[in-house]
Coordinates of C-alpha atoms and ligand atoms in Angstrom, one line a residue:
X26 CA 132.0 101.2 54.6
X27 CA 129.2 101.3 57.1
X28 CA 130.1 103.0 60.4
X29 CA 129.5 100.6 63.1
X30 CA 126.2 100.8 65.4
X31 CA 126.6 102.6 68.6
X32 CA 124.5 100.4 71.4
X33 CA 122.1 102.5 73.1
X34 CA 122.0 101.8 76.7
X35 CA 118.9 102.8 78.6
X36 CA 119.5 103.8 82.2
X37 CA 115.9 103.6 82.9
X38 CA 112.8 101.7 81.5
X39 CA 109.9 103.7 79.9
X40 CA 107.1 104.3 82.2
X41 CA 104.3 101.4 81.2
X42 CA 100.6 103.1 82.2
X43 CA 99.0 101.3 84.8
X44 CA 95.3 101.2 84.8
X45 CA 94.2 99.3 88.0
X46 CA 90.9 97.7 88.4
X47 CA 88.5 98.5 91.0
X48 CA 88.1 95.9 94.1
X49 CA 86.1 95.4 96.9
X50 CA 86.4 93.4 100.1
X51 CA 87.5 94.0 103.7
X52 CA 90.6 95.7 102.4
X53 CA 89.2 97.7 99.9
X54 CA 86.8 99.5 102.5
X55 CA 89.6 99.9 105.3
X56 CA 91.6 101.9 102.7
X57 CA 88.8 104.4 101.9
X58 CA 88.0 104.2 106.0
X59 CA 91.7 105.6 106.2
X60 CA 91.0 108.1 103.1
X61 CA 87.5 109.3 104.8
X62 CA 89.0 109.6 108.4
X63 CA 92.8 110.9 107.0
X64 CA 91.0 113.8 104.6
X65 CA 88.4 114.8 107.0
X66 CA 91.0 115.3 109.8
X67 CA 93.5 117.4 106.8
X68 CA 90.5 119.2 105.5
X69 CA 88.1 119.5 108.5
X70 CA 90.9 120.8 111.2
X71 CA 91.4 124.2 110.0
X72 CA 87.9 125.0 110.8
X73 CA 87.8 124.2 114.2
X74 CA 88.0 127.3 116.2
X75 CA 88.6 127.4 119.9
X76 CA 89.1 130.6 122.2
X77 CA 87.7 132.9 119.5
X78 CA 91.4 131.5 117.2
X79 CA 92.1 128.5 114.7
X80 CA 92.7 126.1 116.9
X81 CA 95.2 124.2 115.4
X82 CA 97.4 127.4 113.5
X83 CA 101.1 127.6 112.9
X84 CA 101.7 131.1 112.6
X85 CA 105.2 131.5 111.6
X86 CA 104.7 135.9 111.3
X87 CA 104.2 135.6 115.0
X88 CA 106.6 132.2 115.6
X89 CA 103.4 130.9 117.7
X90 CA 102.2 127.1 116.8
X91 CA 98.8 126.7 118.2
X92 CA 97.5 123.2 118.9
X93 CA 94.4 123.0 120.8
X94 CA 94.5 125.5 123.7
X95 CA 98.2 124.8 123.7
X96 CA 100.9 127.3 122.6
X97 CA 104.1 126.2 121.3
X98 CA 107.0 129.1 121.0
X99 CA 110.0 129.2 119.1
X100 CA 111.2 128.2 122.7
X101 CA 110.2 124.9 122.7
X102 CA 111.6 123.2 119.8
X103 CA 112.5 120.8 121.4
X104 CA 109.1 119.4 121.1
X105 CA 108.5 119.3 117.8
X106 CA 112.0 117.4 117.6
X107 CA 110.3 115.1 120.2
X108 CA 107.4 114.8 117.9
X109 CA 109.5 113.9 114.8
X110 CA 111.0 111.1 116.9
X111 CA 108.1 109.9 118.3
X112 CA 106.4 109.6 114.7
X113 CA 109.9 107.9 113.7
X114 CA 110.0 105.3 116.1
X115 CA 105.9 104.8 115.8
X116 CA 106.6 104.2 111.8
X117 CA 110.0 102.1 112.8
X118 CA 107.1 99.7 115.2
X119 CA 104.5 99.7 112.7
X120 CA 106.9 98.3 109.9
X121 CA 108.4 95.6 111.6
X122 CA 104.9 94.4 112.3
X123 CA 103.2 95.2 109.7
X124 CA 105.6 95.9 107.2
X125 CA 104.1 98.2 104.6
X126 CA 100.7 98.6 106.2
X127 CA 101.3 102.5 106.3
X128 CA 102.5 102.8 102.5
X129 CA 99.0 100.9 101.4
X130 CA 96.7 102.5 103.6
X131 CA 97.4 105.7 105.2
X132 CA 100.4 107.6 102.9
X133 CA 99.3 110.5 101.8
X134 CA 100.5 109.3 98.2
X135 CA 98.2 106.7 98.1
X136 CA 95.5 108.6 100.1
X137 CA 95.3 110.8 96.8
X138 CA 95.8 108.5 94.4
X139 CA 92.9 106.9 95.5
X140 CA 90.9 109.6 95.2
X141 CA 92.1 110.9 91.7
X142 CA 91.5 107.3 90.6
X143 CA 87.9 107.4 91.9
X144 CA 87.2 110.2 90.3
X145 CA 89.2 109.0 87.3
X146 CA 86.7 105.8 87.0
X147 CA 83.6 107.7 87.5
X148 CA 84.7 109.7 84.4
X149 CA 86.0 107.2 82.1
X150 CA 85.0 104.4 83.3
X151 CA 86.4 100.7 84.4
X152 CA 89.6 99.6 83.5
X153 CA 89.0 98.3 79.7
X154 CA 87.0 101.9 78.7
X155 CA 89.7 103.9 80.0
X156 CA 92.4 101.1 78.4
X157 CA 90.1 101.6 75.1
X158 CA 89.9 105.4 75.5
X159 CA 93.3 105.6 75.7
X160 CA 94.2 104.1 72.6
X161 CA 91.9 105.4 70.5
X162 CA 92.2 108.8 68.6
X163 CA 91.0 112.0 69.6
X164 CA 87.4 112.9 69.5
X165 CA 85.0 115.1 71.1
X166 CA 84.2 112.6 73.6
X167 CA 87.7 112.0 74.8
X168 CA 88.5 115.5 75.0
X169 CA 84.8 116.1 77.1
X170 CA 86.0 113.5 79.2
X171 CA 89.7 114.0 79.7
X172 CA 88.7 117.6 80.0
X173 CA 86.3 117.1 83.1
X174 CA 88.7 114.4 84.9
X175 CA 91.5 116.7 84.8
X176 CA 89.1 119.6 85.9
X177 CA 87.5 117.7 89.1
X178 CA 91.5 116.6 89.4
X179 CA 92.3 120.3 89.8
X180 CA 89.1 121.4 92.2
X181 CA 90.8 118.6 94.6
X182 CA 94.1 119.9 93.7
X183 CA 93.2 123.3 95.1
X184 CA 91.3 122.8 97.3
X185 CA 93.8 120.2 99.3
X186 CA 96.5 123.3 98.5
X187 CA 94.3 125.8 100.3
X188 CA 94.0 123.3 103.4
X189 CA 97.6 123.2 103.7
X190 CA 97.9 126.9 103.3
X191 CA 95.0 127.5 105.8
X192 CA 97.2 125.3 108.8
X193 CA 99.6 128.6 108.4
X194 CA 97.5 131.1 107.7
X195 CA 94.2 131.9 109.6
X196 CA 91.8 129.6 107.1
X197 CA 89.0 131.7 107.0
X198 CA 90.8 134.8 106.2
X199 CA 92.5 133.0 103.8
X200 CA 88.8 131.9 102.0
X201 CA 87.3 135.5 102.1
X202 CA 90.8 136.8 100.3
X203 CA 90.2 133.8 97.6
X204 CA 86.7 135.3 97.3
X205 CA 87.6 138.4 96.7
X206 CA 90.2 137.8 94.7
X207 CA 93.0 139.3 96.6
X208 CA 95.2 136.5 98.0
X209 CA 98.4 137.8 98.8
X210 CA 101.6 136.9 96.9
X211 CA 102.8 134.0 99.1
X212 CA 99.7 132.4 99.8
X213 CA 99.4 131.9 96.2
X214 CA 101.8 130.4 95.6
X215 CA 101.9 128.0 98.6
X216 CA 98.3 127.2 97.8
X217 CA 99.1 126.8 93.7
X218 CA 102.7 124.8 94.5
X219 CA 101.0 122.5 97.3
X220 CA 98.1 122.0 94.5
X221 CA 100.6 121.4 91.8
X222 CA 102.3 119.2 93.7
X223 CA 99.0 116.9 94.8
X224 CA 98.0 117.0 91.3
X225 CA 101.0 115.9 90.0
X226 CA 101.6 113.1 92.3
X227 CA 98.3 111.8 92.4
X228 CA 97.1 112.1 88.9
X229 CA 100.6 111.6 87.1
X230 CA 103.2 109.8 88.9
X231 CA 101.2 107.8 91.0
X232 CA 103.2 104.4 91.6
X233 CA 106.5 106.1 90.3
X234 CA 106.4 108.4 94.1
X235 CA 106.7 105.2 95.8
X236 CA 108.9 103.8 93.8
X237 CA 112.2 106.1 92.6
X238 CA 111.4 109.0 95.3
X239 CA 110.3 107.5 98.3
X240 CA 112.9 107.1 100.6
X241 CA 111.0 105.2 103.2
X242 CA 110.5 102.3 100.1
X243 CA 114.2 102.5 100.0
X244 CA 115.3 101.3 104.0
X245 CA 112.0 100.2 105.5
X246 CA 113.5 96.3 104.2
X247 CA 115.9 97.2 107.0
X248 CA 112.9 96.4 109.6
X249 CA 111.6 93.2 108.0
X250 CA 112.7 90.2 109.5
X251 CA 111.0 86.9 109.1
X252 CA 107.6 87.8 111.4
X253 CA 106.7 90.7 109.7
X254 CA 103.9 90.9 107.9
X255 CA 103.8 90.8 104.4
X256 CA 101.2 90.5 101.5
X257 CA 102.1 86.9 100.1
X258 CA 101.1 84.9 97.7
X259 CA 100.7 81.0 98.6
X260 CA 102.8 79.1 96.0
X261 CA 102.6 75.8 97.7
X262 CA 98.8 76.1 97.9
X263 CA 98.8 78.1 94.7
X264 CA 100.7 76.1 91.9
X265 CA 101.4 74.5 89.4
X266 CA 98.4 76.9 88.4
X267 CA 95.3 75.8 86.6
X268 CA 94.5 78.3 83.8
X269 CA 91.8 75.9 82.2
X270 CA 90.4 74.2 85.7
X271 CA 91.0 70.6 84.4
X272 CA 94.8 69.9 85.3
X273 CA 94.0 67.0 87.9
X274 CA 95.9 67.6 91.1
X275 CA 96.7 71.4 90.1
X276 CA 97.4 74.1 92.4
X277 CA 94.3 76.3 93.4
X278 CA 95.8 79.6 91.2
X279 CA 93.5 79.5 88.2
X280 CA 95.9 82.1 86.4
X281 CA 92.7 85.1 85.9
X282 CA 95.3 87.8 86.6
X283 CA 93.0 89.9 88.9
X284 CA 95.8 90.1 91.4
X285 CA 98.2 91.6 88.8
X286 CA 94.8 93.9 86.9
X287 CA 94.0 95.5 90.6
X288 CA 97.8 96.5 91.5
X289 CA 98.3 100.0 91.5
X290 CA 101.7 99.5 91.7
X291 CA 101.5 96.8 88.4
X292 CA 103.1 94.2 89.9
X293 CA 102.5 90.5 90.2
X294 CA 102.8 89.4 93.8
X295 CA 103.0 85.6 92.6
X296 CA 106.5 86.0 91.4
X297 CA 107.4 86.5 95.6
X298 CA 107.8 90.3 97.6
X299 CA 109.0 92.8 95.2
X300 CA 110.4 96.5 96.5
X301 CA 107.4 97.8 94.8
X302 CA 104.4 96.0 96.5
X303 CA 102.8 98.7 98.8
X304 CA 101.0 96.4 100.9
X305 CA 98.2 97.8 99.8
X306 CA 96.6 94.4 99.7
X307 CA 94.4 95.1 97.0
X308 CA 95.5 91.8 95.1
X309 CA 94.3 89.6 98.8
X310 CA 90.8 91.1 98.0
X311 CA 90.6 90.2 94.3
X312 CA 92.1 87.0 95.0
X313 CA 89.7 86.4 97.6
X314 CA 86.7 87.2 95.6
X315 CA 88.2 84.8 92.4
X316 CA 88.3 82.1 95.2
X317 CA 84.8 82.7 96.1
X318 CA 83.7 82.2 92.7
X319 CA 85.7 78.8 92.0
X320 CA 84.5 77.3 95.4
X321 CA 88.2 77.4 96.7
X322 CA 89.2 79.2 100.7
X323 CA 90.1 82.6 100.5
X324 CA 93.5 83.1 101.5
X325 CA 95.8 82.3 99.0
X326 CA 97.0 85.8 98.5
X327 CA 96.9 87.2 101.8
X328 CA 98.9 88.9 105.2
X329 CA 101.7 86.1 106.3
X330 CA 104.9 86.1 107.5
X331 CA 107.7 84.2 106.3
X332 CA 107.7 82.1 109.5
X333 CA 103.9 81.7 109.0
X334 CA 104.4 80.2 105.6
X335 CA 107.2 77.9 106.2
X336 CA 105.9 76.6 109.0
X337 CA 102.0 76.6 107.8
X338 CA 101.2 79.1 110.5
X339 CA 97.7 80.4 110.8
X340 CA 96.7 84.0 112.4
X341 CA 97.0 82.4 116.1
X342 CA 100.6 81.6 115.1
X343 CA 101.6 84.4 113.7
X344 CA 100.0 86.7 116.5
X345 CA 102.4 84.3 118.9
X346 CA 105.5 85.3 117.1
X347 CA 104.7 89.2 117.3
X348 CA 106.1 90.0 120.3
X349 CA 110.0 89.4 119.2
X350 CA 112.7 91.3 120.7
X351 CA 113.2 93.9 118.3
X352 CA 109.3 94.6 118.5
X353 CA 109.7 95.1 122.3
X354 CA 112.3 97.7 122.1
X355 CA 110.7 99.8 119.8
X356 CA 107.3 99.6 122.3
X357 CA 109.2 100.4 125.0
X358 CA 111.7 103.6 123.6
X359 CA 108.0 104.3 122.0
X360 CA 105.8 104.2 125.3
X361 CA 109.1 106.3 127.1
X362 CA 109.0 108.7 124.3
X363 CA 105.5 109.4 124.7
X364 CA 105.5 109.3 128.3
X365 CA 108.1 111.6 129.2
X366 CA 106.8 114.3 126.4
X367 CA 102.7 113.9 127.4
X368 CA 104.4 114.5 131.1
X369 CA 106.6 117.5 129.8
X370 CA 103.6 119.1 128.4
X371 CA 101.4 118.7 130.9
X372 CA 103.5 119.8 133.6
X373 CA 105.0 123.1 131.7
X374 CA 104.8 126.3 133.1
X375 CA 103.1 128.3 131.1
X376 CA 104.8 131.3 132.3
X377 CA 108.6 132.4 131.3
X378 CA 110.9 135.7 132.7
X379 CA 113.6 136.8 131.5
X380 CA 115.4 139.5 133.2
X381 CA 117.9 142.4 131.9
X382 CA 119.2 144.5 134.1
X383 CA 119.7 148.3 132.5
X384 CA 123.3 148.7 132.1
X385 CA 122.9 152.1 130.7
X386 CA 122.5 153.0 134.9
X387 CA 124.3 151.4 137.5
X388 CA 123.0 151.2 141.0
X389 CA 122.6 155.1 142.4
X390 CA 121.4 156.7 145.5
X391 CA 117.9 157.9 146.1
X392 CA 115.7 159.2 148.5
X393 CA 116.9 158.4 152.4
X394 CA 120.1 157.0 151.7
X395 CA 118.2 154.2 149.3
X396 CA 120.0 152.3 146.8
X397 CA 118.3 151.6 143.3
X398 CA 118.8 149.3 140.3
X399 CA 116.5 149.6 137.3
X400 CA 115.9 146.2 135.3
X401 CA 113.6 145.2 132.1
X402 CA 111.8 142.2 132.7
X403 CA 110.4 140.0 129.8
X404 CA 107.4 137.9 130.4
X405 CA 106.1 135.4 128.3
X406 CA 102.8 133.6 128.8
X407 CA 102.4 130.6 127.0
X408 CA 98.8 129.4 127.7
X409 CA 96.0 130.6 126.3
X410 CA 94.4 132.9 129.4
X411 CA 95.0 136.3 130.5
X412 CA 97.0 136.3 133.6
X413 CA 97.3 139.1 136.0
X414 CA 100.9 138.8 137.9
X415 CA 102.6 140.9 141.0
X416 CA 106.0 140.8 141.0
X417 CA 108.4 140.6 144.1
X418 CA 112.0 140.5 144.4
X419 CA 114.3 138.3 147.3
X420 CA 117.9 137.9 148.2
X421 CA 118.8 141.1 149.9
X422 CA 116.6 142.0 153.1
X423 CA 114.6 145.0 152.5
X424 CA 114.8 144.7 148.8
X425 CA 111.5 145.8 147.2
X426 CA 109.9 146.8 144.1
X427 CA 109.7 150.2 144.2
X428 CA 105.6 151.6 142.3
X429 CA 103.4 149.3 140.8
X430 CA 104.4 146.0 141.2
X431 CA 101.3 144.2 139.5
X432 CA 100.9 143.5 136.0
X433 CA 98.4 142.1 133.3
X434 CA 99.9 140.0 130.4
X435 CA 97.4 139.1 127.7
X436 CA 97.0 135.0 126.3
X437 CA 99.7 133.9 124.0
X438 CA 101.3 137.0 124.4
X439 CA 105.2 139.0 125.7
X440 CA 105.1 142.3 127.7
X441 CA 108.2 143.9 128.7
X442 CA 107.9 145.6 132.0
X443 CA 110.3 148.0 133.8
X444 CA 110.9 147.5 137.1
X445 CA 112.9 150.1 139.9
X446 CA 114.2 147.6 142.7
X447 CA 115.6 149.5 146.2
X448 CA 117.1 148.8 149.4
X449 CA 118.1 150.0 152.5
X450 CA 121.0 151.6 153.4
X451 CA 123.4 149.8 154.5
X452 CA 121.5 146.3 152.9
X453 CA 124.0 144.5 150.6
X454 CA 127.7 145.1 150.1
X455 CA 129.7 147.2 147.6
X456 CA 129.4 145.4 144.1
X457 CA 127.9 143.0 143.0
X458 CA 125.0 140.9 145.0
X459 CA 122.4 137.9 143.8
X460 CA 118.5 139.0 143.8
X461 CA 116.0 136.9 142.6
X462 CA 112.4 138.1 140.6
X463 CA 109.6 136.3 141.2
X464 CA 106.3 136.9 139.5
X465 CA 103.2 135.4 141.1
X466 CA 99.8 134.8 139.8
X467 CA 96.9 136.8 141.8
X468 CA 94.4 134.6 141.2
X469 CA 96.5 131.6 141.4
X470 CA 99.8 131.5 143.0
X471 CA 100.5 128.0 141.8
X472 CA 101.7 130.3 138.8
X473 CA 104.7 131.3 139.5
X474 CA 108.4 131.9 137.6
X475 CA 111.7 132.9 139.2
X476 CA 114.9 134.2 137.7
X477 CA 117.9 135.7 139.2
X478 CA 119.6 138.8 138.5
X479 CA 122.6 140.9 140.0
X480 CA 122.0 144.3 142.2
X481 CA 125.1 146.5 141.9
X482 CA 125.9 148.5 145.3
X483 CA 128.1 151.1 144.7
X484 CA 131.6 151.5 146.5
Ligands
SF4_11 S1 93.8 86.4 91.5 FE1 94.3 84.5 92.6 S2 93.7 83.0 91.2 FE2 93.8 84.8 90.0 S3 95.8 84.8 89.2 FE3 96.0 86.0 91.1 S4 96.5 84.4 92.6 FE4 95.8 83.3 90.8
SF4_12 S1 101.1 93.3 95.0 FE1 99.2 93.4 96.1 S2 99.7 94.4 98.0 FE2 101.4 94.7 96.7 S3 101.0 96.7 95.7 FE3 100.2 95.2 94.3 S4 98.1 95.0 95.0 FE4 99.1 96.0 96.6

């Protein structure tokens, strides 16, 4: 007796290789505008050195972050939290107008896709040869060519690693330890994972980042609403389609598939919006330049809104329709965000004090009857100048700092200064009394910190 046939159930379909044809047109060259101005900022701003340091380093040895003259300490978290907000509710505005603009144009993911498929085409050509080389069985040609795509794959690879490693580590120490060979164990394995990872995603993956492990793919559909924009495709204008150009009082899709050949993502856009359309808007240029051909208006792929559609809304229409309620909230928390941090920053004092009083001695006698308390005081300078600083003390009358009372602190730097503070006899009662440190800029008292601390009197 046969046994009976177990059904195989697949929890997942088998990746199909996408090999997306090249396009030009308006969209096209905004997308490598975003991958010229994107890479040159990621590659480019770990060069740029500014008082004699990287100026944009985040040293986590020292726990400094260095952005442009400004110094962010462990400190002041709260702006980088700030930040991640900011960039949340900037991405949260962008999407409900523009739905996936950021996904097709500007995401890293597709920033280096597009640049491994460049290279890619230069090597093995347009869509059909690499279709063809594909398929066919190994040769010396394929393996020449394979061989050199997955080499130039790797030199981008590398290099985009050692950017990332060079925003932590000082970048051109990091390139004279790659030249001599002597990179230390970390660094090498930041730059070889960050590599990996780029190599992978950009050359491998590809389509499958954005769609099983993006998580912004996954809840962005939250933000649509029926005025967001959206690559559509025109299915009143378009259909019933006209494959052979002859069916009288056709639709104007002539059925070429260029809009489904160009999609990185492999989709076609003409069966409605799909979870995996990027909004790259590669299909609106091919589709634009098939229209050309066949005499037709460009247009019937393109940016619309549902609204826009239905109602047979043109760009006027759909620019009325962008300011919505839900679009106005997210301007405004944005502009407030923005505000209130570009105003924290600016106004911050770039000097802190922290004061410890020495508990190992309490308050004792000295000369004439004086009484003395001896305190550390921790000073931080944040900015990026050397500061020189006098410190006086308030709160009890006669209260003074007794020897040096100036100090230098270096940029970016902490100093820990002792400090002897006296009074009178007779200044003060027994115990415990509130003094208060103040440390003054010479050249510019505008500097100035305060912090208060307790002088103990003995009974
Ligand atoms: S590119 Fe335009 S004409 Fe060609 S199949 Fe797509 S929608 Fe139809
Ligand atoms: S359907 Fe069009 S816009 Fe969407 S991913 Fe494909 S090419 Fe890009």
């Amino acid at each position: 007796m046969n046994a009976p046939r177990e059904a195989v159930i697949r929890m997942y379909a088998a990746r199909e290789e996408i090999y997306p044809r090249e396009t030009g047109g308006r969209y096209a060259t905004l997308r490598w505008a975003c991958v010229w101005l994107t890479q040159l900022l990621f590659y480019g701003l770990p060069w740029i050195q500014l008082n004699g340091r990287q100026a944009v380093l985040f040293d986590l040895a020292s726990r400094k972050f260095y952005l442009f003259g400004i110094v962010f300490w462990p400190q002041d978290f709260i702006y980088l939290a700030a930040l991640l907000i900011v960039c949340a509710y900037g991405l949260f505005l962008v999407t409900a107008v523009a739905g996936r603009v950021w996904c097709g144009f500007a995401c890293p993911q597709t920033v280096y896709t597009e640049i491994f498929l460049w290279i890619e085409r230069r090597i093995e050509g347009p869509r059909s040869s690499r279709i063809r080389l594909d398929r066919q069985p190994w040769t010396l040609e394929k393996l020449a060519r394979k061989g050199a795509k997955h080499a130039a794959w790797g030199v981008v690879a590398l290099w985009t690693g050692f950017s990332f490693v060079g925003y932590f580590t000082p970048v051109r120490t990091l390139g004279g330890e790659v030249a001599a060979l002597a990179l230390g164990p970390w660094e090498a394995f930041w730059v070889l994972f960050y590599g990996f990872a780029t190599y992978g995603n950009a050359g491998w993956l590809r389509e499958q980042v954005c769609k099983y492990m993006c998580p912004y793919a996954r809840f962005q559909s939250a933000m649509f609403d029926q005025d967001t924009l959206i690559v559509t495709y025109d299915a009143g204008r378009g259909e019933p389609r006209n494959a052979r150009r002859k069916l009288a009082g056709a639709g104007d899709c002539i059925d070429c598939s260029m809009c489904v050949q160009v999609c990185p993502t492999g989709i076609d856009i003409r069966q409605g919006l799909q979870y995996e359309c990027i909004g790259c808007a590669a299909c609106v240029d091919a589709c634009n330049g098939v229209m050309d051909k066949v005499g037709k208006p460009r247009g019937l792929i393109r940016y619309a809104t549902e609204t826009a559609l239905a109602q047979r809304l043109g760009p006027a229409g759909i620019r009325r329709r962008v300011l919505r309620p839900r679009v106005l909230v997210y301007t405004v928390v944005l502009g407030a965000l923005v505000a209130a941090m570009a105003t924290s920053i600016a106004l911050r004092n770039p000097l802190k004090l922290d004061v410890i009083r020495d508990r190992g001695s309490m308050g004792r006698e000295v000369d004439d009857g004086m009484i003395e308390n001896v305190y550390r005081l921790q000073l931080m300078n944040t900015s990026e100048a050397p500061h020189k600083l006098r410190i006086s003390v308030a709160g009890i009358p006669s209260a003074e700092v007794a020897g040096d009372d100036v100090v230098e602190i270096g940029p970016a730097s902490t100093r820990a200064v002792p400090v002897r503070v006296r009074i009178g006899p007779g200044a003060g009662h027994p115990g415990s009394n509130r003094i208060a440190f103040t440390v003054t800029g010479l050249a510019n008292p505008d500097l100035h910190v305060s912090e208060e601390a307790a002088f103990i009197v003995p009974k």
